[in-house]
Amino acid sequence: MKTIKNISVAFALSFLAFNCSSDDDNNIVENMEPDFSGTFMQQDQMGRPAVNTVFVSGSSKDDFNVTIPSEQNAAFQSMFQANLEGLSPAFANTDDKNALQQDAATFTGLLATDVLNVSLDGTTTFYDGTNVLTGRNLTDDVITVELLLIFGGEDFTENPQFSNDNVSANDKDFLPSFPYLASPW
């Protein structure tokens, strides 16, 4: 009986010693360089956040996402306008306009071309009360501006229940230098 106990203890110690090895030499560091070989296809585009999500019908998303911006207005503006007029009470009447004094056709013509405009010699902002779509700062409240333009009517006072996402700032501070984005959680 004593022999069986000794064999069991010896076996348990060798098993424990084998599994507690501190040998880290077996870690393999893989090459983390991006692989650009092969054929790639564009899957999504979001020049203006939420615009694609809201105004492109589900059956048209794949087509929209692979259409080059210079062809998007001709291909999708009428769908954008139908969805805007069906969605927003601020555009219920044909003569309704948003705060930019754009009617539904003009506004959706702007939205259907999914690019982020940039002013090379002016203020960079999504909207600052004076400048509109001249770029985008990370601190710009893009979604609220889009909601105001869609639902806020001619002076941003219509449909206040739909015109604010109630998110006043990013949950973390942006970096003061490149890449400027907030650090991950």
PDB file of C-alpha atoms in Angstrom:
ATOM      1  CA  MET A   1       0.000   0.000   0.000  1.00  0.00           C
ATOM      2  CA  LYS A   2       2.860   2.307   0.821  1.00  0.00           C
ATOM      3  CA  THR A   3       4.319   1.670  -2.655  1.00  0.00           C
ATOM      4  CA  ILE A   4       1.084   2.692  -4.331  1.00  0.00           C
ATOM      5  CA  LYS A   5       1.013   5.958  -2.312  1.00  0.00           C
ATOM      6  CA  ASN A   6       4.623   6.710  -3.267  1.00  0.00           C
ATOM      7  CA  ILE A   7       3.951   6.014  -6.954  1.00  0.00           C
ATOM      8  CA  SER A   8       0.829   8.222  -6.835  1.00  0.00           C
ATOM      9  CA  VAL A   9       2.717  11.086  -5.177  1.00  0.00           C
ATOM     10  CA  ALA A  10       5.599  10.762  -7.665  1.00  0.00           C
ATOM     11  CA  PHE A  11       3.185  10.725 -10.584  1.00  0.00           C
ATOM     12  CA  ALA A  12       1.270  13.769  -9.230  1.00  0.00           C
ATOM     13  CA  LEU A  13       4.496  15.744  -8.657  1.00  0.00           C
ATOM     14  CA  SER A  14       5.814  14.992 -12.146  1.00  0.00           C
ATOM     15  CA  PHE A  15       2.461  15.933 -13.680  1.00  0.00           C
ATOM     16  CA  LEU A  16       2.405  19.210 -11.676  1.00  0.00           C
ATOM     17  CA  ALA A  17       6.030  20.026 -12.540  1.00  0.00           C
ATOM     18  CA  PHE A  18       5.397  19.405 -16.247  1.00  0.00           C
ATOM     19  CA  ASN A  19       2.337  21.731 -16.345  1.00  0.00           C
ATOM     20  CA  CYS A  20       3.958  24.569 -14.389  1.00  0.00           C
ATOM     21  CA  SER A  21       6.845  25.045 -16.782  1.00  0.00           C
ATOM     22  CA  SER A  22       7.974  28.650 -17.194  1.00  0.00           C
ATOM     23  CA  ASP A  23       9.446  27.980 -20.597  1.00  0.00           C
ATOM     24  CA  ASP A  24       8.335  30.968 -22.707  1.00  0.00           C
ATOM     25  CA  ASP A  25      10.628  30.119 -25.594  1.00  0.00           C
ATOM     26  CA  ASN A  26       7.790  28.459 -27.457  1.00  0.00           C
ATOM     27  CA  ASN A  27       5.874  31.723 -28.062  1.00  0.00           C
ATOM     28  CA  ILE A  28       5.784  32.391 -31.769  1.00  0.00           C
ATOM     29  CA  VAL A  29       5.566  36.004 -32.839  1.00  0.00           C
ATOM     30  CA  GLU A  30       3.774  36.137 -36.143  1.00  0.00           C
ATOM     31  CA  ASN A  31       4.431  38.761 -38.763  1.00  0.00           C
ATOM     32  CA  MET A  32       1.665  41.349 -38.232  1.00  0.00           C
ATOM     33  CA  GLU A  33       2.180  43.208 -41.500  1.00  0.00           C
ATOM     34  CA  PRO A  34      -1.036  43.745 -43.480  1.00  0.00           C
ATOM     35  CA  ASP A  35      -1.519  41.463 -46.430  1.00  0.00           C
ATOM     36  CA  PHE A  36      -2.513  43.445 -49.518  1.00  0.00           C
ATOM     37  CA  SER A  37      -2.298  40.541 -51.910  1.00  0.00           C
ATOM     38  CA  GLY A  38      -5.431  39.332 -53.622  1.00  0.00           C
ATOM     39  CA  THR A  39      -8.498  41.067 -54.957  1.00  0.00           C
ATOM     40  CA  PHE A  40     -10.426  43.492 -52.766  1.00  0.00           C
ATOM     41  CA  MET A  41     -13.945  44.851 -53.124  1.00  0.00           C
ATOM     42  CA  GLN A  42     -15.441  47.838 -51.345  1.00  0.00           C
ATOM     43  CA  GLN A  43     -18.016  46.716 -48.792  1.00  0.00           C
ATOM     44  CA  ASP A  44     -19.285  49.914 -47.203  1.00  0.00           C
ATOM     45  CA  GLN A  45     -18.983  53.658 -47.295  1.00  0.00           C
ATOM     46  CA  MET A  46     -19.931  56.245 -44.720  1.00  0.00           C
ATOM     47  CA  GLY A  47     -18.747  59.696 -45.749  1.00  0.00           C
ATOM     48  CA  ARG A  48     -21.501  61.108 -43.576  1.00  0.00           C
ATOM     49  CA  PRO A  49     -22.373  58.958 -40.584  1.00  0.00           C
ATOM     50  CA  ALA A  50     -25.916  57.567 -40.467  1.00  0.00           C
ATOM     51  CA  VAL A  51     -26.930  58.912 -43.884  1.00  0.00           C
ATOM     52  CA  ASN A  52     -26.381  55.562 -45.579  1.00  0.00           C
ATOM     53  CA  THR A  53     -28.111  53.789 -42.712  1.00  0.00           C
ATOM     54  CA  VAL A  54     -31.199  55.999 -42.747  1.00  0.00           C
ATOM     55  CA  PHE A  55     -31.805  56.834 -46.408  1.00  0.00           C
ATOM     56  CA  VAL A  56     -30.665  53.767 -48.334  1.00  0.00           C
ATOM     57  CA  SER A  57     -33.324  51.067 -48.439  1.00  0.00           C
ATOM     58  CA  GLY A  58     -32.225  47.603 -47.372  1.00  0.00           C
ATOM     59  CA  SER A  59     -32.451  46.118 -50.856  1.00  0.00           C
ATOM     60  CA  SER A  60     -30.224  48.891 -52.265  1.00  0.00           C
ATOM     61  CA  LYS A  61     -27.450  48.925 -49.638  1.00  0.00           C
ATOM     62  CA  ASP A  62     -25.029  46.701 -51.549  1.00  0.00           C
ATOM     63  CA  ASP A  63     -25.486  48.721 -54.746  1.00  0.00           C
ATOM     64  CA  PHE A  64     -25.052  52.025 -52.885  1.00  0.00           C
ATOM     65  CA  ASN A  65     -21.931  50.832 -51.105  1.00  0.00           C
ATOM     66  CA  VAL A  66     -20.122  49.972 -54.332  1.00  0.00           C
ATOM     67  CA  THR A  67     -21.307  52.955 -56.407  1.00  0.00           C
ATOM     68  CA  ILE A  68     -18.662  55.622 -56.801  1.00  0.00           C
ATOM     69  CA  PRO A  69     -19.724  58.949 -55.245  1.00  0.00           C
ATOM     70  CA  SER A  70     -19.848  60.807 -58.586  1.00  0.00           C
ATOM     71  CA  GLU A  71     -22.623  58.424 -59.703  1.00  0.00           C
ATOM     72  CA  GLN A  72     -24.576  58.202 -56.419  1.00  0.00           C
ATOM     73  CA  ASN A  73     -26.728  61.292 -56.907  1.00  0.00           C
ATOM     74  CA  ALA A  74     -28.126  60.120 -60.249  1.00  0.00           C
ATOM     75  CA  ALA A  75     -28.666  56.593 -58.968  1.00  0.00           C
ATOM     76  CA  PHE A  76     -30.060  57.229 -55.473  1.00  0.00           C
ATOM     77  CA  GLN A  77     -31.318  60.821 -55.001  1.00  0.00           C
ATOM     78  CA  SER A  78     -34.962  59.949 -55.765  1.00  0.00           C
ATOM     79  CA  MET A  79     -34.871  57.109 -53.199  1.00  0.00           C
ATOM     80  CA  PHE A  80     -33.340  59.477 -50.626  1.00  0.00           C
ATOM     81  CA  GLN A  81     -36.075  62.042 -51.300  1.00  0.00           C
ATOM     82  CA  ALA A  82     -38.888  59.459 -51.003  1.00  0.00           C
ATOM     83  CA  ASN A  83     -37.436  58.207 -47.720  1.00  0.00           C
ATOM     84  CA  LEU A  84     -36.936  61.759 -46.374  1.00  0.00           C
ATOM     85  CA  GLU A  85     -40.498  62.785 -47.200  1.00  0.00           C
ATOM     86  CA  GLY A  86     -41.847  59.569 -45.679  1.00  0.00           C
ATOM     87  CA  LEU A  87     -39.708  59.900 -42.557  1.00  0.00           C
ATOM     88  CA  SER A  88     -39.682  63.571 -41.625  1.00  0.00           C
ATOM     89  CA  PRO A  89     -42.757  65.665 -40.853  1.00  0.00           C
ATOM     90  CA  ALA A  90     -40.540  68.709 -41.519  1.00  0.00           C
ATOM     91  CA  PHE A  91     -40.695  67.789 -45.227  1.00  0.00           C
ATOM     92  CA  ALA A  92     -44.411  66.852 -45.365  1.00  0.00           C
ATOM     93  CA  ASN A  93     -45.276  69.731 -47.720  1.00  0.00           C
ATOM     94  CA  THR A  94     -43.659  70.359 -51.098  1.00  0.00           C
ATOM     95  CA  ASP A  95     -42.494  73.844 -50.129  1.00  0.00           C
ATOM     96  CA  ASP A  96     -40.895  72.758 -46.822  1.00  0.00           C
ATOM     97  CA  LYS A  97     -37.192  73.495 -46.360  1.00  0.00           C
ATOM     98  CA  ASN A  98     -34.515  72.829 -43.800  1.00  0.00           C
ATOM     99  CA  ALA A  99     -32.346  75.398 -41.997  1.00  0.00           C
ATOM    100  CA  LEU A 100     -30.046  75.530 -45.027  1.00  0.00           C
ATOM    101  CA  GLN A 101     -33.085  76.674 -47.052  1.00  0.00           C
ATOM    102  CA  GLN A 102     -32.938  73.464 -49.067  1.00  0.00           C
ATOM    103  CA  ASP A 103     -36.103  71.760 -50.247  1.00  0.00           C
ATOM    104  CA  ALA A 104     -36.317  67.957 -50.160  1.00  0.00           C
ATOM    105  CA  ALA A 105     -34.847  67.487 -53.652  1.00  0.00           C
ATOM    106  CA  THR A 106     -31.891  69.802 -53.022  1.00  0.00           C
ATOM    107  CA  PHE A 107     -31.150  68.396 -49.574  1.00  0.00           C
ATOM    108  CA  THR A 108     -31.301  64.769 -50.687  1.00  0.00           C
ATOM    109  CA  GLY A 109     -29.140  65.621 -53.710  1.00  0.00           C
ATOM    110  CA  LEU A 110     -26.510  66.749 -51.226  1.00  0.00           C
ATOM    111  CA  LEU A 111     -26.929  63.675 -49.040  1.00  0.00           C
ATOM    112  CA  ALA A 112     -27.013  61.093 -51.823  1.00  0.00           C
ATOM    113  CA  THR A 113     -23.417  61.879 -52.768  1.00  0.00           C
ATOM    114  CA  ASP A 114     -21.791  60.259 -49.761  1.00  0.00           C
ATOM    115  CA  VAL A 115     -18.591  62.235 -49.378  1.00  0.00           C
ATOM    116  CA  LEU A 116     -17.145  64.364 -46.644  1.00  0.00           C
ATOM    117  CA  ASN A 117     -16.603  67.855 -48.039  1.00  0.00           C
ATOM    118  CA  VAL A 118     -13.514  69.783 -46.970  1.00  0.00           C
ATOM    119  CA  SER A 119     -12.900  73.506 -47.217  1.00  0.00           C
ATOM    120  CA  LEU A 120      -9.228  74.048 -47.978  1.00  0.00           C
ATOM    121  CA  ASP A 121      -9.249  77.705 -47.008  1.00  0.00           C
ATOM    122  CA  GLY A 122     -11.966  78.065 -44.405  1.00  0.00           C
ATOM    123  CA  THR A 123     -13.179  76.777 -41.093  1.00  0.00           C
ATOM    124  CA  THR A 124     -13.297  73.019 -40.741  1.00  0.00           C
ATOM    125  CA  THR A 125     -16.615  72.011 -39.235  1.00  0.00           C
ATOM    126  CA  PHE A 126     -19.654  69.861 -39.850  1.00  0.00           C
ATOM    127  CA  TYR A 127     -21.761  72.786 -38.657  1.00  0.00           C
ATOM    128  CA  ASP A 128     -20.870  75.678 -36.384  1.00  0.00           C
ATOM    129  CA  GLY A 129     -23.884  77.937 -36.867  1.00  0.00           C
ATOM    130  CA  THR A 130     -22.317  79.675 -39.872  1.00  0.00           C
ATOM    131  CA  ASN A 131     -20.249  77.147 -41.814  1.00  0.00           C
ATOM    132  CA  VAL A 132     -21.917  73.953 -43.011  1.00  0.00           C
ATOM    133  CA  LEU A 133     -20.242  70.755 -44.223  1.00  0.00           C
ATOM    134  CA  THR A 134     -16.826  72.351 -44.624  1.00  0.00           C
ATOM    135  CA  GLY A 135     -15.162  69.367 -43.002  1.00  0.00           C
ATOM    136  CA  ARG A 136     -15.467  67.662 -39.685  1.00  0.00           C
ATOM    137  CA  ASN A 137     -13.787  67.964 -36.323  1.00  0.00           C
ATOM    138  CA  LEU A 138     -13.850  64.926 -34.073  1.00  0.00           C
ATOM    139  CA  THR A 139     -15.748  67.003 -31.511  1.00  0.00           C
ATOM    140  CA  ASP A 140     -18.504  68.005 -33.954  1.00  0.00           C
ATOM    141  CA  ASP A 141     -21.909  66.641 -32.965  1.00  0.00           C
ATOM    142  CA  VAL A 142     -22.545  65.193 -36.407  1.00  0.00           C
ATOM    143  CA  ILE A 143     -25.614  63.120 -35.590  1.00  0.00           C
ATOM    144  CA  THR A 144     -27.459  65.998 -33.892  1.00  0.00           C
ATOM    145  CA  VAL A 145     -26.672  68.274 -36.845  1.00  0.00           C
ATOM    146  CA  GLU A 146     -28.009  65.662 -39.248  1.00  0.00           C
ATOM    147  CA  LEU A 147     -31.145  65.208 -37.119  1.00  0.00           C
ATOM    148  CA  LEU A 148     -31.684  68.991 -37.049  1.00  0.00           C
ATOM    149  CA  LEU A 149     -31.356  69.212 -40.828  1.00  0.00           C
ATOM    150  CA  ILE A 150     -33.744  66.297 -41.318  1.00  0.00           C
ATOM    151  CA  PHE A 151     -36.369  67.066 -38.658  1.00  0.00           C
ATOM    152  CA  GLY A 152     -35.713  70.614 -37.425  1.00  0.00           C
ATOM    153  CA  GLY A 153     -37.417  72.475 -40.237  1.00  0.00           C
ATOM    154  CA  GLU A 154     -36.446  75.940 -41.414  1.00  0.00           C
ATOM    155  CA  ASP A 155     -35.212  77.198 -38.040  1.00  0.00           C
ATOM    156  CA  PHE A 156     -34.339  74.017 -36.116  1.00  0.00           C
ATOM    157  CA  THR A 157     -37.466  74.364 -33.933  1.00  0.00           C
ATOM    158  CA  GLU A 158     -39.717  71.731 -35.506  1.00  0.00           C
ATOM    159  CA  ASN A 159     -39.940  68.218 -34.084  1.00  0.00           C
ATOM    160  CA  PRO A 160     -37.610  68.729 -31.109  1.00  0.00           C
ATOM    161  CA  GLN A 161     -38.307  65.166 -29.975  1.00  0.00           C
ATOM    162  CA  PHE A 162     -36.443  63.905 -33.079  1.00  0.00           C
ATOM    163  CA  SER A 163     -33.769  66.577 -33.388  1.00  0.00           C
ATOM    164  CA  ASN A 164     -31.224  65.656 -30.748  1.00  0.00           C
ATOM    165  CA  ASP A 165     -29.373  62.427 -30.019  1.00  0.00           C
ATOM    166  CA  ASN A 166     -28.750  63.671 -26.437  1.00  0.00           C
ATOM    167  CA  VAL A 167     -25.077  62.725 -26.637  1.00  0.00           C
ATOM    168  CA  SER A 168     -23.152  65.906 -25.876  1.00  0.00           C
ATOM    169  CA  ALA A 169     -19.571  64.644 -26.172  1.00  0.00           C
ATOM    170  CA  ASN A 170     -17.361  61.643 -26.746  1.00  0.00           C
ATOM    171  CA  ASP A 171     -17.027  59.429 -23.681  1.00  0.00           C
ATOM    172  CA  LYS A 172     -13.224  59.894 -23.693  1.00  0.00           C
ATOM    173  CA  ASP A 173     -11.049  62.905 -24.502  1.00  0.00           C
ATOM    174  CA  PHE A 174      -9.485  63.033 -27.942  1.00  0.00           C
ATOM    175  CA  LEU A 175      -5.696  63.040 -28.182  1.00  0.00           C
ATOM    176  CA  PRO A 176      -4.047  66.467 -28.758  1.00  0.00           C
ATOM    177  CA  SER A 177      -1.809  65.056 -31.527  1.00  0.00           C
ATOM    178  CA  PHE A 178      -1.991  62.524 -34.354  1.00  0.00           C
ATOM    179  CA  PRO A 179      -3.922  60.208 -34.582  1.00  0.00           C
ATOM    180  CA  TYR A 180      -6.184  62.440 -32.439  1.00  0.00           C
ATOM    181  CA  LEU A 181      -8.677  59.639 -31.761  1.00  0.00           C
ATOM    182  CA  ALA A 182      -9.510  58.759 -28.176  1.00  0.00           C
ATOM    183  CA  SER A 183      -7.675  55.812 -26.762  1.00  0.00           C
ATOM    184  CA  PRO A 184      -9.659  52.581 -26.673  1.00  0.00           C
ATOM    185  CA  TRP A 185     -11.411  51.571 -23.488  1.00  0.00           C
TER     186      TRP A 185
END
